[in-house]
Tab-separated table of C-alpha atoms and ligand atoms in Angstrom:
chain	number	residue	atom	x	y	z
U	1	MET	CA	17.826	-11.606	5.712
U	2	ALA	CA	19.886	-8.423	6.020
U	3	GLU	CA	18.257	-5.754	8.143
U	4	ILE	CA	17.065	-2.778	6.073
U	5	PHE	CA	15.945	-0.369	8.788
U	6	LYS	CA	18.412	0.309	11.562
U	7	MET	CA	15.582	0.581	14.020
U	8	PRO	CA	14.403	-1.330	17.078
U	9	LYS	CA	11.006	-2.959	17.484
U	10	ILE	CA	8.615	-0.259	18.620
U	11	LYS	CA	7.046	-0.988	21.995
U	12	TYR	CA	4.492	0.632	24.238
U	13	GLU	CA	6.130	2.789	26.917
U	14	GLY	CA	3.185	4.964	27.941
U	15	PRO	CA	2.509	8.717	27.677
U	16	LYS	CA	5.336	9.764	30.008
U	17	SER	CA	8.068	8.209	27.888
U	18	THR	CA	10.322	10.632	26.035
U	19	ASN	CA	11.560	7.913	23.687
U	20	GLN	CA	10.287	8.894	20.239
U	21	LEU	CA	10.696	5.306	19.076
U	22	SER	CA	7.967	4.040	21.387
U	23	PHE	CA	4.190	4.106	21.529
U	24	LYS	CA	2.682	6.476	24.050
U	25	PHE	CA	-0.928	5.340	23.594
U	26	TYR	CA	-0.916	2.168	21.492
U	27	ASN	CA	-0.669	-0.794	23.818
U	28	PRO	CA	-1.635	-3.697	21.523
U	29	ASP	CA	-2.762	-6.184	24.161
U	30	GLU	CA	-4.627	-3.760	26.397
U	31	VAL	CA	-8.390	-4.258	26.301
U	32	ILE	CA	-10.456	-1.195	25.393
U	33	ALA	CA	-14.226	-1.445	24.902
U	34	GLY	CA	-14.225	-5.234	25.045
U	35	LYS	CA	-11.386	-6.060	22.644
U	36	THR	CA	-7.629	-5.667	22.554
U	37	MET	CA	-6.390	-2.487	20.911
U	38	ARG	CA	-4.836	-4.461	18.073
U	39	GLU	CA	-8.232	-6.089	17.363
U	40	GLN	CA	-10.101	-2.795	17.616
U	41	LEU	CA	-7.703	-0.878	15.397
U	42	LYS	CA	-6.524	-3.468	12.848
U	43	PHE	CA	-3.746	-1.265	11.490
U	44	ALA	CA	-2.560	-1.777	7.933
U	45	LEU	CA	0.448	-0.567	5.971
U	46	SER	CA	-0.190	0.988	2.545
U	47	TYR	CA	2.266	-0.543	0.108
U	48	TRP	CA	2.179	2.315	-2.403
U	49	HIS	CA	2.939	5.297	-0.178
U	50	THR	CA	5.312	3.418	2.087
U	51	LEU	CA	7.372	1.288	-0.266
U	52	ASN	CA	6.960	2.813	-3.734
U	53	GLY	CA	6.371	6.514	-3.197
U	54	ALA	CA	9.679	8.333	-3.244
U	55	GLY	CA	8.177	11.807	-2.907
U	56	ALA	CA	7.884	12.846	-6.552
U	57	ASP	CA	5.442	15.690	-7.187
U	58	MET	CA	4.560	17.833	-10.226
U	59	PHE	CA	7.526	20.095	-9.545
U	60	GLY	CA	10.211	17.547	-8.902
U	61	VAL	CA	11.459	14.003	-8.756
U	62	GLY	CA	11.496	11.805	-5.687
U	63	THR	CA	13.706	12.673	-2.735
U	64	SER	CA	13.916	9.359	-0.937
U	65	ASP	CA	15.434	6.017	-1.767
U	66	ARG	CA	12.742	3.375	-2.118
U	67	ALA	CA	14.918	0.776	-3.862
U	68	PHE	CA	16.053	-0.481	-0.452
U	69	GLY	CA	19.294	-1.804	-1.963
U	70	GLY	CA	17.553	-3.615	-4.856
U	71	ASN	CA	19.149	-3.741	-8.275
U	72	GLY	CA	17.120	-4.178	-11.492
U	73	ALA	CA	13.342	-4.019	-11.884
U	74	MET	CA	12.228	-7.277	-10.242
U	75	ASP	CA	14.904	-7.100	-7.568
U	76	VAL	CA	13.788	-3.638	-6.455
U	77	PHE	CA	10.244	-4.924	-6.008
U	78	LYS	CA	11.533	-7.902	-4.024
U	79	GLN	CA	13.515	-5.614	-1.759
U	80	ARG	CA	10.434	-3.471	-1.268
U	81	ALA	CA	8.553	-6.560	-0.122
U	82	ASN	CA	11.347	-7.404	2.312
U	83	ALA	CA	11.393	-3.816	3.563
U	84	GLY	CA	7.623	-3.784	3.979
U	85	PHE	CA	7.547	-6.886	6.136
U	86	GLU	CA	10.466	-5.739	8.256
U	87	LEU	CA	8.627	-2.462	8.773
U	88	MET	CA	5.359	-4.199	9.738
U	89	ASP	CA	7.265	-6.445	12.084
U	90	LYS	CA	9.095	-3.598	13.805
U	91	LEU	CA	5.984	-1.452	14.079
U	92	GLY	CA	3.699	-4.302	15.109
U	93	ILE	CA	1.318	-3.777	12.159
U	94	ASP	CA	-0.670	-6.923	11.335
U	95	TYR	CA	-2.043	-6.098	7.865
U	96	PHE	CA	-1.080	-4.545	4.552
U	97	CYS	CA	-2.914	-3.278	1.441
U	98	PHE	CA	-1.656	-3.077	-2.130
U	99	HIS	CA	-2.428	-2.262	-5.762
U	100	ASP	CA	-1.251	-4.838	-8.318
U	101	ARG	CA	1.281	-2.407	-9.774
U	102	ASP	CA	2.734	-1.631	-6.340
U	103	ILE	CA	4.055	-5.131	-5.848
U	104	ALA	CA	5.450	-5.975	-9.300
U	105	PRO	CA	6.504	-4.071	-12.425
U	106	GLU	CA	4.089	-3.844	-15.331
U	107	GLY	CA	5.276	-5.905	-18.332
U	108	ALA	CA	4.889	-5.347	-22.072
U	109	SER	CA	1.630	-7.341	-22.092
U	110	ILE	CA	-0.983	-8.460	-19.600
U	111	ALA	CA	0.531	-11.946	-19.697
U	112	GLU	CA	3.977	-10.605	-18.793
U	113	SER	CA	2.569	-8.390	-16.025
U	114	ASN	CA	0.704	-11.383	-14.615
U	115	LYS	CA	3.864	-13.461	-14.645
U	116	ASN	CA	5.656	-10.777	-12.626
U	117	LEU	CA	2.748	-10.654	-10.204
U	118	ASP	CA	2.771	-14.413	-9.690
U	119	GLU	CA	6.481	-14.399	-8.966
U	120	ILE	CA	6.177	-11.681	-6.330
U	121	ALA	CA	3.010	-13.238	-4.902
U	122	SER	CA	5.060	-16.328	-4.033
U	123	LEU	CA	7.526	-14.138	-2.163
U	124	LEU	CA	4.673	-12.326	-0.383
U	125	GLU	CA	3.158	-15.663	0.610
U	126	SER	CA	6.342	-16.789	2.260
U	127	LEU	CA	6.929	-13.417	3.966
U	128	MET	CA	3.343	-13.432	5.251
U	129	LYS	CA	3.934	-16.866	6.713
U	130	ASP	CA	7.312	-16.003	8.249
U	131	TYR	CA	6.122	-12.760	9.816
U	132	GLY	CA	2.496	-13.763	10.527
U	133	LYS	CA	1.018	-10.881	8.511
U	134	LYS	CA	-2.308	-10.669	6.685
U	135	LEU	CA	-3.725	-8.920	3.657
U	136	LEU	CA	-6.452	-6.407	4.569
U	137	TRP	CA	-7.330	-5.703	0.931
U	138	GLY	CA	-6.034	-5.697	-2.584
U	139	THR	CA	-6.881	-3.474	-5.530
U	140	ALA	CA	-5.848	-2.705	-9.109
U	141	ASN	CA	-4.064	0.380	-10.348
U	142	CYS	CA	-6.233	1.263	-13.361
U	143	PHE	CA	-5.181	4.900	-13.434
U	144	GLY	CA	-1.390	5.226	-13.733
U	145	HIS	CA	-0.739	3.870	-17.226
U	146	PRO	CA	-1.404	6.241	-20.183
U	147	ARG	CA	-3.967	3.778	-21.630
U	148	TYR	CA	-6.271	4.824	-18.791
U	149	MET	CA	-6.111	8.516	-19.733
U	150	HIS	CA	-9.922	8.618	-20.185
U	151	GLY	CA	-10.726	6.202	-17.382
U	152	ALA	CA	-10.896	2.403	-17.127
U	153	GLY	CA	-14.451	1.111	-16.635
U	154	THR	CA	-15.679	4.511	-17.854
U	155	SER	CA	-13.356	4.835	-20.826
U	156	PRO	CA	-15.026	5.692	-24.151
U	157	ASN	CA	-12.697	3.065	-25.662
U	158	ALA	CA	-14.126	-0.469	-25.300
U	159	ASP	CA	-10.659	-2.034	-25.633
U	160	VAL	CA	-9.571	-0.126	-22.550
U	161	PHE	CA	-12.643	-1.409	-20.704
U	162	ALA	CA	-11.623	-4.976	-21.627
U	163	PHE	CA	-8.036	-4.304	-20.542
U	164	ALA	CA	-9.218	-3.020	-17.163
U	165	ALA	CA	-11.508	-6.029	-16.722
U	166	ALA	CA	-8.601	-8.393	-17.347
U	167	GLN	CA	-6.354	-6.466	-14.980
U	168	ILE	CA	-8.928	-6.364	-12.173
U	169	LYS	CA	-9.705	-10.076	-12.634
U	170	LYS	CA	-6.046	-10.848	-11.975
U	171	ALA	CA	-5.824	-8.442	-9.019
U	172	LEU	CA	-8.830	-10.144	-7.459
U	173	GLU	CA	-7.305	-13.584	-8.022
U	174	LEU	CA	-4.143	-12.397	-6.292
U	175	THR	CA	-6.173	-11.004	-3.397
U	176	VAL	CA	-7.905	-14.361	-2.998
U	177	ARG	CA	-4.610	-16.241	-3.277
U	178	LEU	CA	-3.137	-14.151	-0.469
U	179	GLY	CA	-6.222	-14.607	1.726
U	180	GLY	CA	-7.305	-10.945	1.502
U	181	ASN	CA	-10.231	-9.800	3.635
U	182	GLY	CA	-11.348	-7.204	1.108
U	183	TYR	CA	-11.136	-5.932	-2.439
U	184	VAL	CA	-11.281	-2.179	-3.085
U	185	PHE	CA	-12.540	-0.227	-6.067
U	186	TRP	CA	-11.159	3.270	-5.927
U	187	GLY	CA	-12.382	5.260	-8.931
U	188	GLY	CA	-8.927	6.157	-10.242
U	189	ARG	CA	-9.720	8.152	-13.360
U	190	GLU	CA	-13.405	7.161	-13.363
U	191	GLY	CA	-14.905	10.602	-13.797
U	192	TYR	CA	-14.833	13.423	-16.300
U	193	GLU	CA	-13.019	16.634	-17.146
U	194	THR	CA	-15.830	18.205	-19.196
U	195	LEU	CA	-19.395	17.172	-20.008
U	196	LEU	CA	-18.806	18.520	-23.547
U	197	ASN	CA	-17.174	15.205	-24.463
U	198	THR	CA	-18.859	12.911	-21.955
U	199	ASP	CA	-21.812	10.512	-22.086
U	200	MET	CA	-22.350	10.280	-18.353
U	201	LYS	CA	-25.097	7.663	-18.572
U	202	ALA	CA	-23.029	5.322	-20.745
U	203	GLU	CA	-20.001	5.692	-18.471
U	204	LEU	CA	-21.955	4.913	-15.305
U	205	ASP	CA	-23.706	1.951	-16.936
U	206	ASN	CA	-20.349	0.527	-17.980
U	207	MET	CA	-18.740	1.085	-14.589
U	208	ALA	CA	-21.623	-0.705	-12.869
U	209	TYR	CA	-21.414	-3.590	-15.341
U	210	LEU	CA	-17.692	-4.003	-14.649
U	211	MET	CA	-18.374	-4.108	-10.916
U	212	ARG	CA	-21.115	-6.697	-11.395
U	213	LEU	CA	-18.766	-8.896	-13.457
U	214	ILE	CA	-16.025	-8.683	-10.868
U	215	VAL	CA	-18.283	-9.327	-7.873
U	216	ASP	CA	-19.816	-12.394	-9.531
U	217	TYR	CA	-16.419	-13.691	-10.552
U	218	GLY	CA	-15.024	-13.127	-7.046
U	219	ARG	CA	-17.821	-15.080	-5.427
U	220	SER	CA	-17.407	-17.859	-8.018
U	221	ILE	CA	-13.742	-18.352	-7.078
U	222	GLY	CA	-14.510	-18.446	-3.368
U	223	PHE	CA	-13.809	-14.853	-2.289
U	224	LYS	CA	-15.598	-14.448	1.034
U	225	GLY	CA	-14.339	-10.996	1.955
U	226	ASP	CA	-15.916	-7.583	1.387
U	227	PHE	CA	-15.986	-5.577	-1.808
U	228	TYR	CA	-15.495	-1.891	-1.101
U	229	ILE	CA	-15.889	1.330	-2.993
U	230	GLU	CA	-13.668	4.169	-1.819
U	231	PRO	CA	-15.419	7.491	-2.469
U	232	LYS	CA	-13.454	10.523	-3.622
U	233	PRO	CA	-14.966	13.686	-5.153
U	234	LYS	CA	-12.139	14.944	-7.343
U	235	GLU	CA	-8.481	14.383	-8.247
U	236	PRO	CA	-7.238	13.239	-10.625
U	237	THR	CA	-10.408	14.098	-12.575
U	238	LYS	CA	-12.346	17.286	-11.988
U	239	HIS	CA	-15.376	15.198	-11.043
U	240	GLN	CA	-14.966	11.630	-9.798
U	241	TYR	CA	-18.161	9.595	-10.091
U	242	ASP	CA	-17.712	8.041	-6.611
U	243	PHE	CA	-18.058	11.522	-5.118
U	244	ASP	CA	-18.963	10.680	-1.524
U	245	VAL	CA	-20.745	7.974	0.473
U	246	ALA	CA	-24.227	9.280	-0.326
U	247	THR	CA	-23.522	9.481	-4.074
U	248	VAL	CA	-21.990	6.004	-4.138
U	249	SER	CA	-24.850	4.562	-2.158
U	250	ASN	CA	-27.336	5.958	-4.698
U	251	PHE	CA	-25.244	4.560	-7.561
U	252	LEU	CA	-25.178	1.116	-5.948
U	253	ARG	CA	-28.942	1.108	-5.447
U	254	ALA	CA	-29.615	2.324	-8.974
U	255	TYR	CA	-27.632	-0.584	-10.405
U	256	GLY	CA	-28.723	-3.286	-7.942
U	257	LEU	CA	-25.229	-3.519	-6.420
U	258	ASP	CA	-26.148	-2.346	-2.923
U	259	LYS	CA	-25.989	-5.808	-1.353
U	260	ASP	CA	-22.525	-6.383	-2.782
U	261	PHE	CA	-20.518	-3.392	-1.570
U	262	LYS	CA	-19.464	-1.596	1.574
U	263	MET	CA	-17.509	1.647	1.908
U	264	ASN	CA	-13.808	2.192	2.375
U	265	ILE	CA	-13.804	5.705	3.783
U	266	GLU	CA	-10.775	7.965	3.550
U	267	ALA	CA	-10.515	11.003	5.802
U	268	ASN	CA	-8.874	13.262	3.222
U	269	HIS	CA	-11.478	12.337	0.589
U	270	ALA	CA	-14.253	13.272	3.009
U	271	THR	CA	-12.858	16.761	3.489
U	272	LEU	CA	-12.290	17.190	-0.266
U	273	ALA	CA	-16.020	16.493	-0.670
U	274	GLY	CA	-16.797	19.256	1.824
U	275	HIS	CA	-17.706	16.838	4.602
U	276	THR	CA	-16.132	15.927	7.880
U	277	PHE	CA	-14.584	12.473	8.165
U	278	GLN	CA	-17.201	11.672	10.793
U	279	HIS	CA	-20.028	12.666	8.435
U	280	GLU	CA	-18.942	10.107	5.864
U	281	LEU	CA	-18.564	7.415	8.523
U	282	ARG	CA	-21.999	8.263	9.911
U	283	VAL	CA	-23.702	8.127	6.511
U	284	ALA	CA	-22.145	4.708	5.918
U	285	ARG	CA	-23.041	3.464	9.390
U	286	ILE	CA	-26.711	4.428	9.299
U	287	ASN	CA	-27.036	2.830	5.861
U	288	GLY	CA	-25.374	-0.400	7.001
U	289	ILE	CA	-22.500	-0.055	4.530
U	290	PHE	CA	-19.602	0.861	6.814
U	291	GLY	CA	-16.638	-1.340	5.955
U	292	SER	CA	-13.073	-0.093	6.201
U	293	ILE	CA	-11.029	3.072	6.631
U	294	ASP	CA	-8.158	4.795	4.869
U	295	ALA	CA	-6.682	6.710	7.774
U	296	ASN	CA	-4.938	9.943	6.884
U	297	GLN	CA	-5.609	13.655	7.011
U	298	GLY	CA	-5.628	16.559	4.591
U	299	ASP	CA	-4.429	20.090	5.040
U	300	MET	CA	-7.500	22.303	5.409
U	301	LEU	CA	-5.751	25.150	3.574
U	302	LEU	CA	-5.148	23.011	0.489
U	303	GLY	CA	-7.671	21.639	-1.989
U	304	TRP	CA	-6.015	18.350	-2.797
U	305	ASP	CA	-5.324	14.915	-1.363
U	306	THR	CA	-2.232	15.506	0.760
U	307	ASP	CA	-2.534	12.067	2.429
U	308	GLN	CA	-0.733	13.066	5.613
U	309	PHE	CA	-0.306	10.772	8.567
U	310	PRO	CA	-3.245	11.520	10.863
U	311	THR	CA	-2.446	13.428	14.053
U	312	ASN	CA	-5.660	15.365	14.678
U	313	ILE	CA	-7.089	13.829	17.837
U	314	TYR	CA	-10.612	15.255	17.497
U	315	ASP	CA	-10.872	13.462	14.144
U	316	SER	CA	-9.516	10.180	15.467
U	317	VAL	CA	-11.907	10.334	18.444
U	318	PHE	CA	-14.954	10.969	16.228
U	319	CYS	CA	-13.795	8.274	13.824
U	320	MET	CA	-13.360	5.650	16.541
U	321	TYR	CA	-16.681	6.728	18.070
U	322	GLU	CA	-18.373	5.810	14.768
U	323	VAL	CA	-16.396	2.572	14.491
U	324	LEU	CA	-17.389	1.514	18.022
U	325	LYS	CA	-21.027	2.459	17.375
U	326	ALA	CA	-20.919	0.379	14.192
U	327	GLY	CA	-19.890	-2.603	16.326
U	328	GLY	CA	-16.213	-2.459	15.344
U	329	PHE	CA	-14.462	-3.728	12.235
U	330	THR	CA	-15.352	-7.086	10.713
U	331	ASN	CA	-13.354	-7.522	7.515
U	332	GLY	CA	-12.146	-3.933	7.505
U	333	GLY	CA	-9.404	-2.102	9.360
U	334	LEU	CA	-7.397	1.121	9.507
U	335	ASN	CA	-5.156	1.372	6.479
U	336	PHE	CA	-2.694	4.248	6.674
U	337	ASP	CA	-3.193	5.645	3.181
U	338	ALA	CA	-0.639	8.235	4.201
U	339	LYS	CA	2.785	9.374	3.132
U	340	VAL	CA	5.574	11.244	4.821
U	341	ARG	CA	6.213	14.760	3.451
U	342	ARG	CA	8.610	15.122	0.544
U	343	GLY	CA	11.142	16.738	2.850
U	344	SER	CA	10.926	13.831	5.298
U	345	PHE	CA	13.067	11.704	3.038
U	346	GLU	CA	14.991	9.508	5.465
U	347	HIS	CA	13.936	5.953	6.265
U	348	ASP	CA	13.543	6.904	9.933
U	349	ASP	CA	10.722	9.228	8.904
U	350	LEU	CA	8.586	6.244	7.923
U	351	PHE	CA	8.779	5.077	11.536
U	352	HIS	CA	7.885	8.480	12.923
U	353	GLY	CA	4.958	8.741	10.483
U	354	TYR	CA	3.490	5.376	11.410
U	355	ILE	CA	4.092	5.873	15.132
U	356	ALA	CA	2.281	9.225	14.927
U	357	GLY	CA	-0.663	7.700	13.058
U	358	MET	CA	-0.939	4.610	15.246
U	359	ASP	CA	-0.684	6.578	18.475
U	360	SER	CA	-3.257	9.109	17.265
U	361	PHE	CA	-5.780	6.372	16.549
U	362	ALA	CA	-4.926	4.533	19.763
U	363	LEU	CA	-5.619	7.726	21.693
U	364	GLY	CA	-8.743	8.239	19.577
U	365	LEU	CA	-9.961	4.773	20.546
U	366	ARG	CA	-9.255	5.336	24.242
U	367	LEU	CA	-11.100	8.662	24.242
U	368	ALA	CA	-14.022	7.436	22.120
U	369	ALA	CA	-14.530	4.571	24.579
U	370	LYS	CA	-14.411	7.115	27.415
U	371	LEU	CA	-16.966	9.295	25.629
U	372	ILE	CA	-19.358	6.379	25.229
U	373	GLU	CA	-18.793	5.191	28.778
U	374	ASP	CA	-19.371	8.676	30.141
U	375	GLY	CA	-22.682	8.612	28.294
U	376	ARG	CA	-23.658	12.265	28.755
U	377	ILE	CA	-23.491	13.142	25.085
U	378	ASP	CA	-25.377	10.030	23.905
U	379	LYS	CA	-27.964	10.641	26.624
U	380	PHE	CA	-28.363	14.252	25.536
U	381	VAL	CA	-29.015	13.186	21.945
U	382	ASP	CA	-31.459	10.545	23.082
U	383	GLU	CA	-33.399	13.017	25.223
U	384	ARG	CA	-33.408	15.571	22.452
U	385	TYR	CA	-35.748	13.283	20.512
U	386	ALA	CA	-37.860	12.275	23.513
U	387	SER	CA	-40.976	13.835	21.966
U	388	TYR	CA	-41.059	10.882	19.563
U	389	LYS	CA	-41.455	8.432	22.424
U	390	SER	CA	-45.047	9.174	23.352
U	391	GLY	CA	-48.227	10.770	22.006
U	392	ILE	CA	-48.216	12.088	18.467
U	393	GLY	CA	-44.417	11.616	18.279
U	394	ALA	CA	-44.684	7.885	18.920
U	395	ASP	CA	-47.312	7.668	16.172
U	396	ILE	CA	-44.947	9.460	13.766
U	397	ALA	CA	-42.076	7.168	14.696
U	398	ALA	CA	-44.317	4.142	14.150
U	399	LYS	CA	-45.442	5.619	10.774
U	400	LYS	CA	-49.029	5.492	12.019
U	401	ALA	CA	-49.886	9.186	12.154
U	402	THR	CA	-51.945	10.291	9.150
U	403	LEU	CA	-51.635	13.698	7.590
U	404	GLU	CA	-55.138	14.556	8.895
U	405	GLN	CA	-54.165	13.597	12.470
U	406	LEU	CA	-51.041	15.730	12.227
U	407	GLU	CA	-53.059	18.677	10.984
U	408	LYS	CA	-55.567	18.269	13.820
U	409	HIS	CA	-52.721	18.099	16.353
U	410	ALA	CA	-51.080	21.216	14.937
U	411	LEU	CA	-54.357	23.157	14.904
U	412	ALA	CA	-54.937	22.308	18.566
U	413	LEU	CA	-51.437	23.513	19.487
U	414	GLY	CA	-51.967	27.050	18.291
U	415	GLU	CA	-48.189	27.720	18.411
U	416	ILE	CA	-45.056	25.811	19.414
U	417	SER	CA	-44.161	26.724	22.976
U	418	SER	CA	-41.684	24.064	23.957
U	419	ASN	CA	-38.501	24.089	21.823
U	420	THR	CA	-35.335	23.503	23.810
U	421	SER	CA	-31.740	24.559	23.208
U	422	GLY	CA	-29.422	22.424	21.053
U	423	ARG	CA	-26.658	23.214	23.597
U	424	GLN	CA	-23.781	22.853	21.172
U	425	GLU	CA	-21.337	24.807	23.353
U	426	TYR	CA	-22.391	22.884	26.462
U	427	LEU	CA	-21.689	19.608	24.602
U	428	GLU	CA	-18.346	20.874	23.301
U	429	ASN	CA	-17.391	21.638	26.900
U	430	ILE	CA	-18.315	18.123	27.933
U	431	LEU	CA	-16.272	16.707	25.070
U	432	ASN	CA	-13.172	18.721	26.008
U	433	GLY	CA	-13.675	17.800	29.650
U	434	ILE	CA	-13.657	14.114	28.770
U	435	MET	CA	-10.753	14.405	26.348
U	436	PHE	CA	-8.431	16.423	28.520
U	437	SER	CA	-9.223	15.207	32.034
J	1	XLS	C1	-6.260	7.727	-3.882
J	1	XLS	C2	-6.796	6.614	-3.128
J	1	XLS	C3	-6.074	5.306	-3.352
J	1	XLS	C4	-6.926	4.174	-2.885
J	1	XLS	C5	-6.563	2.854	-3.420
J	1	XLS	O1	-6.576	8.873	-3.656
J	1	XLS	O2	-6.830	6.949	-1.773
J	1	XLS	O3	-4.832	5.326	-2.747
J	1	XLS	O4	-6.929	4.103	-1.488
J	1	XLS	O5	-6.614	2.826	-4.799
J	2	NI	NI1	-7.284	5.696	-0.193
J	3	NI	NI1	-6.426	9.463	-1.139
């Protein structure tokens, strides 16, 4: 096959290398915290941003060529597949993620769209075999087409609901066919613009019913991977129902879906919800629903999903700290749901974007492992709650203390004399010491 990217295979050369087409921190076979870096990080390429997104925004058309020499609708999509696998091969990325409409053009009917999907799926199967690549997760684009203007599972139009169900059924079948480890529900246009025209209860009931149908169908056709919900608070709608991890977790419990889903957490969505990335990961971890990650970063001065390649090392350290504390990825991984800036329109920029993201998370992993190994911060947190290890505290922790006992204890105290400092600045010093030593 003709080479599309005039680029070498990217190799690890270490932090001293000045070669920008090398990894400074990502050394795939090096063992960190008990596993190789490639197993710990499980990097994935996002099909949509990388192979389809040409940089169009609301003020202008695309700036980059994402036809990769293809000619005619199906041929362009085939060339994108070829480009994607060459890219994964050269970057040493083991997984990819896609929406149905990323991989094949939508036809005039569901049947025609499905035919296009099947044709491209055969090509993907053979490329996956040739290059030894795997599918991290699949999903359906139920937001781009005008029919989804009022949502898909939450549309007030029952025909649209049926259309979405049929589309998702096929996307799940494709995911299973390609051996996917996960299937993602991202809310798309599932939300509202104004409550003046919205029956919130009916929309949530319908969305939950659609998820139930899909989960049951997936299990019936042998899908063993994880179902994920990817929270996002806003954009494209003013209020997306899957606002954040806590909101989604309440929704799942309310509809009896909590055993069926885990979270796919995206950094930029966390910050749009007014949380840190780490907060969302922590909420998922302590509720046992941590699953996978969409690695990117937003611009803190902007209120939308800029989906930039992640380069903030504090964020990647805190993220990998949560991943390690969760016991690492099982079916999930780190999908770069990230795009190069509109001005970075050359093919080379895709390499620089992925290298930046991969190296940032590799460094994040190294430093998170160092943080845990150092142990001072974990020990500080542990000691901060030491009062729950004996006496009245142990009774509270064991849920044995009655309200009367607590009152008696408090009366005997007179006043609290023993609070200790939270030492935030002291801990921040330790963190910087570990990160920059
Ligand atoms: C959009 C989402 C989307 C999902 C997959 O904001 O991040 O790309 O990851 O549908
Ligand atoms: Ni995403
Ligand atoms: Ni996003």
